[in-house]
C-alpha positions as a printed NumPy array, in Angstrom:
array([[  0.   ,   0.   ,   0.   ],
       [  1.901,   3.373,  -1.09 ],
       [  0.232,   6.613,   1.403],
       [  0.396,   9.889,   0.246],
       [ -0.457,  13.246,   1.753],
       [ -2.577,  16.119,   0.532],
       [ -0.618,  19.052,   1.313],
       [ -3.567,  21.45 ,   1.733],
       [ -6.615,  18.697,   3.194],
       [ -3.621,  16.663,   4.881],
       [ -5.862,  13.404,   4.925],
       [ -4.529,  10.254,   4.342],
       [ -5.228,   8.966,   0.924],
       [ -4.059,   5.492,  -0.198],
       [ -4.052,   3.794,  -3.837],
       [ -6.325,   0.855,  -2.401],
       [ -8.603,   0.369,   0.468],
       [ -7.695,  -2.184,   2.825],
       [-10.127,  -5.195,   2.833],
       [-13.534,  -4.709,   4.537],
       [-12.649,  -0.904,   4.795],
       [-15.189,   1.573,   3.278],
       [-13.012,   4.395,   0.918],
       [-12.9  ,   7.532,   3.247],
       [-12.815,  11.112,   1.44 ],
       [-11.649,  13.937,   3.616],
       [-13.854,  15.727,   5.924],
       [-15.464,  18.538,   3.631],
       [-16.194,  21.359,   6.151],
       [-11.89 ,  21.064,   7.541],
       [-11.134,  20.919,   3.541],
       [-13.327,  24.01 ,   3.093],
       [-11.753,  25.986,   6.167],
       [ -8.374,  25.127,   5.055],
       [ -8.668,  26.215,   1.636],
       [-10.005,  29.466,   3.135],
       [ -7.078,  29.986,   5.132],
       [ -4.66 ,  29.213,   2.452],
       [ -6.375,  31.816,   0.264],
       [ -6.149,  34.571,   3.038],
       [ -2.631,  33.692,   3.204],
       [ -1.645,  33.991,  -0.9  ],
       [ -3.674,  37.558,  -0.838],
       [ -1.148,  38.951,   2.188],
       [  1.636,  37.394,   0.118],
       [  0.549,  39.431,  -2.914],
       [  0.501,  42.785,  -0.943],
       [  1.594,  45.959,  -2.346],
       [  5.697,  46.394,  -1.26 ],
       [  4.502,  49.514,   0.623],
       [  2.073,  47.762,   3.036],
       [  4.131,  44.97 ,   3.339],
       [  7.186,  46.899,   4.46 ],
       [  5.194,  48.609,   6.426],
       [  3.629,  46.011,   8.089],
       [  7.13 ,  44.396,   8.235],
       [  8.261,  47.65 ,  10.126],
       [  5.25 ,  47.613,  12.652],
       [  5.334,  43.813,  13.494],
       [  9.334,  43.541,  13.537],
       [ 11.009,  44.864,  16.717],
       [ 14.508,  44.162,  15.084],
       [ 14.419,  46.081,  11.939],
       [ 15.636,  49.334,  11.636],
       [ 13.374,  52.052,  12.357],
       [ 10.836,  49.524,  13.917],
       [  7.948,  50.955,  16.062],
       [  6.493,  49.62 ,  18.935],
       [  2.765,  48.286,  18.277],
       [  0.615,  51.848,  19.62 ],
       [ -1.498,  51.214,  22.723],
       [ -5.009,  51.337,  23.282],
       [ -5.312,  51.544,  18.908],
       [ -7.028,  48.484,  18.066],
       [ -8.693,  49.469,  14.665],
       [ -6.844,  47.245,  12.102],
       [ -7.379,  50.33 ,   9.224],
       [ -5.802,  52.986,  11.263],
       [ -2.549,  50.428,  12.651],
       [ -2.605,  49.759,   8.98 ],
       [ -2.241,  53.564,   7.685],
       [ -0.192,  54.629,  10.791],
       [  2.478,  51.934,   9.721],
       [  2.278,  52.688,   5.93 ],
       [  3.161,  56.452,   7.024],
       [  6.238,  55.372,   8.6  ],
       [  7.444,  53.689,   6.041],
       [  6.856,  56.247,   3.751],
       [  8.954,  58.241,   6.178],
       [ 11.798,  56.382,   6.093],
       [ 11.938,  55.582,   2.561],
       [ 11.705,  59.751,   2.334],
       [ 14.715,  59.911,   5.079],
       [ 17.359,  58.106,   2.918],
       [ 17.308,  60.733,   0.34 ],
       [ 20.164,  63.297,   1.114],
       [ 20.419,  66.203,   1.886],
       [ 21.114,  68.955,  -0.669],
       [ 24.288,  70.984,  -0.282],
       [ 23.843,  74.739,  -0.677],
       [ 26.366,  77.416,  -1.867],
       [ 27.48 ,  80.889,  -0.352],
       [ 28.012,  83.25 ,  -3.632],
       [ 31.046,  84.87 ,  -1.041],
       [ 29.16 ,  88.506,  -1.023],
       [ 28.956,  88.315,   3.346],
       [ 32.621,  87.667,   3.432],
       [ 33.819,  89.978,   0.638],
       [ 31.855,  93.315,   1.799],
       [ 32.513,  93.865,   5.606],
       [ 29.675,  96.359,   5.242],
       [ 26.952,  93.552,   4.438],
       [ 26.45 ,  95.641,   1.126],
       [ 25.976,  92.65 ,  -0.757],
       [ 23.169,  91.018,   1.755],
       [ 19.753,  90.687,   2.8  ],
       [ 18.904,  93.446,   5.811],
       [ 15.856,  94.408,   5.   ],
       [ 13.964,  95.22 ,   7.867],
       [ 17.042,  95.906,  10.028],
       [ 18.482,  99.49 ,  11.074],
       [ 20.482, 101.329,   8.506],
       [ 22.375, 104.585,   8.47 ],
       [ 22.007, 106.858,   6.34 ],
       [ 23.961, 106.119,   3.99 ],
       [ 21.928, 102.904,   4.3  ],
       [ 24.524, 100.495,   5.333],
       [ 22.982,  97.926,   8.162],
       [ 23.775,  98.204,  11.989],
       [ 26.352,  95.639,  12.235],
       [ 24.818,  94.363,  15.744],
       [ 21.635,  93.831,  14.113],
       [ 22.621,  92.106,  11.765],
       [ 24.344,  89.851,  14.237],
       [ 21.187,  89.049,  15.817],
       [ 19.588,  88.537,  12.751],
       [ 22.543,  85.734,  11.516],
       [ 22.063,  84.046,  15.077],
       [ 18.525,  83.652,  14.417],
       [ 19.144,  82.156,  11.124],
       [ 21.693,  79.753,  12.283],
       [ 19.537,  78.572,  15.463],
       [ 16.144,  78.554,  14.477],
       [ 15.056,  78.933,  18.227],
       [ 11.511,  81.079,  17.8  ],
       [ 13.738,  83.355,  20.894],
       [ 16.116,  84.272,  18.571],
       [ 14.182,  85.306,  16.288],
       [ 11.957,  87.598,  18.505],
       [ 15.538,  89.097,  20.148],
       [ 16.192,  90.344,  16.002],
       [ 16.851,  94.395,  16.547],
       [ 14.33 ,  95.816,  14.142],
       [ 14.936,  99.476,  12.341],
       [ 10.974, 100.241,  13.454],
       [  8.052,  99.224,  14.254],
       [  7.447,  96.612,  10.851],
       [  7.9  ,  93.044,  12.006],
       [ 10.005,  90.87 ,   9.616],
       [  7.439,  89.138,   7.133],
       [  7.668,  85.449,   7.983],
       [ 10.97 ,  84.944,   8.666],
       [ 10.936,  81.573,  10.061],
       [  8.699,  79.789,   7.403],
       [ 11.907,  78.451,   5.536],
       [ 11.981,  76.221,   8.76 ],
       [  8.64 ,  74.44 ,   8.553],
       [  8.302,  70.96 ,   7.992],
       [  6.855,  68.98 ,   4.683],
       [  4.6  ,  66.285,   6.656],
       [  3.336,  64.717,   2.81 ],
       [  6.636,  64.848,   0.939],
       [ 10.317,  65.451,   1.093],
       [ 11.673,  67.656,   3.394],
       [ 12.996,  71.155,   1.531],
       [ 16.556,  70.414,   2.448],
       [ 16.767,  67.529,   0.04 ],
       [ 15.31 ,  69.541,  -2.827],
       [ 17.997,  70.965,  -5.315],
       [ 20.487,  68.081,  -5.065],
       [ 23.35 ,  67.494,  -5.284],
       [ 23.635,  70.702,  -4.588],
       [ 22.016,  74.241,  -4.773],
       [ 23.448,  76.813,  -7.327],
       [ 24.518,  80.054,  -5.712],
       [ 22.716,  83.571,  -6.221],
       [ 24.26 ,  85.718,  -8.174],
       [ 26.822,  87.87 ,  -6.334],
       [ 26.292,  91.1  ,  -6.326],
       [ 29.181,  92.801,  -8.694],
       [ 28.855,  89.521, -11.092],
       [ 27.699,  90.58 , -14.578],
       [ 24.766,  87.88 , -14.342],
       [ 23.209,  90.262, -11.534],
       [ 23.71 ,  93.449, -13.569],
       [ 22.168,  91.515, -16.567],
       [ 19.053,  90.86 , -14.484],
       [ 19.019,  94.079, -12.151],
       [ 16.779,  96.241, -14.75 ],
       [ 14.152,  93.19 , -14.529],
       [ 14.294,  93.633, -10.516],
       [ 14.267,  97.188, -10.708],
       [ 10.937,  96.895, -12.771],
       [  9.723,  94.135, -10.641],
       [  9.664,  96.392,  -7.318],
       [  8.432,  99.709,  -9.462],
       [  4.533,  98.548,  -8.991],
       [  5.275,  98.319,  -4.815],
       [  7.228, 101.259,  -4.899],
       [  4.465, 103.624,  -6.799],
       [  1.844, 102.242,  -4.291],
       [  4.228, 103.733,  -1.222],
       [  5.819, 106.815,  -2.288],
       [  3.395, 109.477,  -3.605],
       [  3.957, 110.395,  -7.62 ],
       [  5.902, 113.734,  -7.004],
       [  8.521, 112.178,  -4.479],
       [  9.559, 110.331,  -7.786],
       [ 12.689, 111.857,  -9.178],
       [ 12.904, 112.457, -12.926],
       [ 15.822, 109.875, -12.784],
       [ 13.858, 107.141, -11.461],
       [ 11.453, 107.961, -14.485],
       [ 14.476, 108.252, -16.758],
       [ 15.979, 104.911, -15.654],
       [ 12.119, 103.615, -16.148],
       [ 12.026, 104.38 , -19.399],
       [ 15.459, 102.905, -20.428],
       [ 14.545,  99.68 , -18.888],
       [ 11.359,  99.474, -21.154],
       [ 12.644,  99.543, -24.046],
       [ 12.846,  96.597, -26.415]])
């Protein structure tokens, strides 16, 4: 007698009954609850990579980045979307960073001539408070909201969103790894690519400046220089 074994039913089948022994098929309602199972099993198999990563990540406390199953959140649809966001987030976090370049102008004018102070006290010959701009720079390079509300100010005008550059994406990449490898520098100021485009900036800010300075503070230059930068 040669036994062989069904690998989904497992019941015993043999090639011949033994004498006096009625055939036996397998039991129908364990065959049909077995075949279910299988079939939930081949459909988690064929899950998309992301929710099977994720999953992977939620379930497995020794892979990298793994997170501990959340308590009291029993709802399988939001364990589900809460571990498909962290994967997302990882796969975001091993995209570098983007490297930025200084165009030099801080370093090369000692007066800050060639750098954004707008909003920060000025003589009269308009060249920024040094100290301001000091507080200004630590600001930048911190980030700490006190920093940024110790910035000396020329007046009363509060700086116009000065910290949104350090928001965070919560859908995408972050904005440091935008622009890579790495980030072209501005223009510098005496470079011939920023005297190409200074007539289009000039024009840009006209509209802003008509709307604060009445018509007859207007000198017959900046009309002049208006003119010239018109033409085509």
């Amino acid at each position: 007698m040669v036994e062989t074994r069904d690998s989904v039913s497992e019941v015993r089948e043999t090639d011949s009954p033994s004498v006096g022994e009625r055939p036996r098929g397998p039991n129908r309602r364990k065959f049909l609850g077995q075949v279910g199972a299988a079939a939930t099993f081949a459909a988690g198999a064929l899950a998309s990579p992301s929710v099977s990563s994720a999953q992977a990540i939620g379930g497995s406390s020794n892979s990298p980045g793994a997170v501990a199953p959340l308590a009291g959140v029993n709802n399988r649809r939001v364990i589900e979307a809460f571990e498909i966001r962290v994967a997302e987030a990882i796969q975001d976090a091993s995209v570098p960073a983007a490297t930025n370049l200084n165009n030099g102008d801080e370093a090369r004018y000692a007066d800050k001539g060639g750098t954004y102070t707008k909003g920060l006290p000025h003589d009269s010959f308009g060249r920024v408070n040094l100290n301001a701009y000091q507080t200004f720079k630590t600001a930048l390079n911190s980030g700490e909201f006190s920093d940024f509300e110790a910035i000396i100010l020329g007046g009363t005008r509060t700086l116009n969103g000065p910290q949104g550059g350090l928001a965070f994406c919560l859908d995408a990449l972050d904005n440091a790894q935008f622009g890579r490898p790495q980030v072209p520098p501005a223009p510098a100021a005496a470079s011939d690519q920023n005297a190409t485009e200074f007539p289009e900036h000039y024009c840009s800010a006209w509209p802003s400046r008509r709307r604060i300075s009445p018509a007859p503070t207007r000198s017959s230059n900046d009309r002049r220089i208006f003119r010239l930068t018109n033409r085509t």
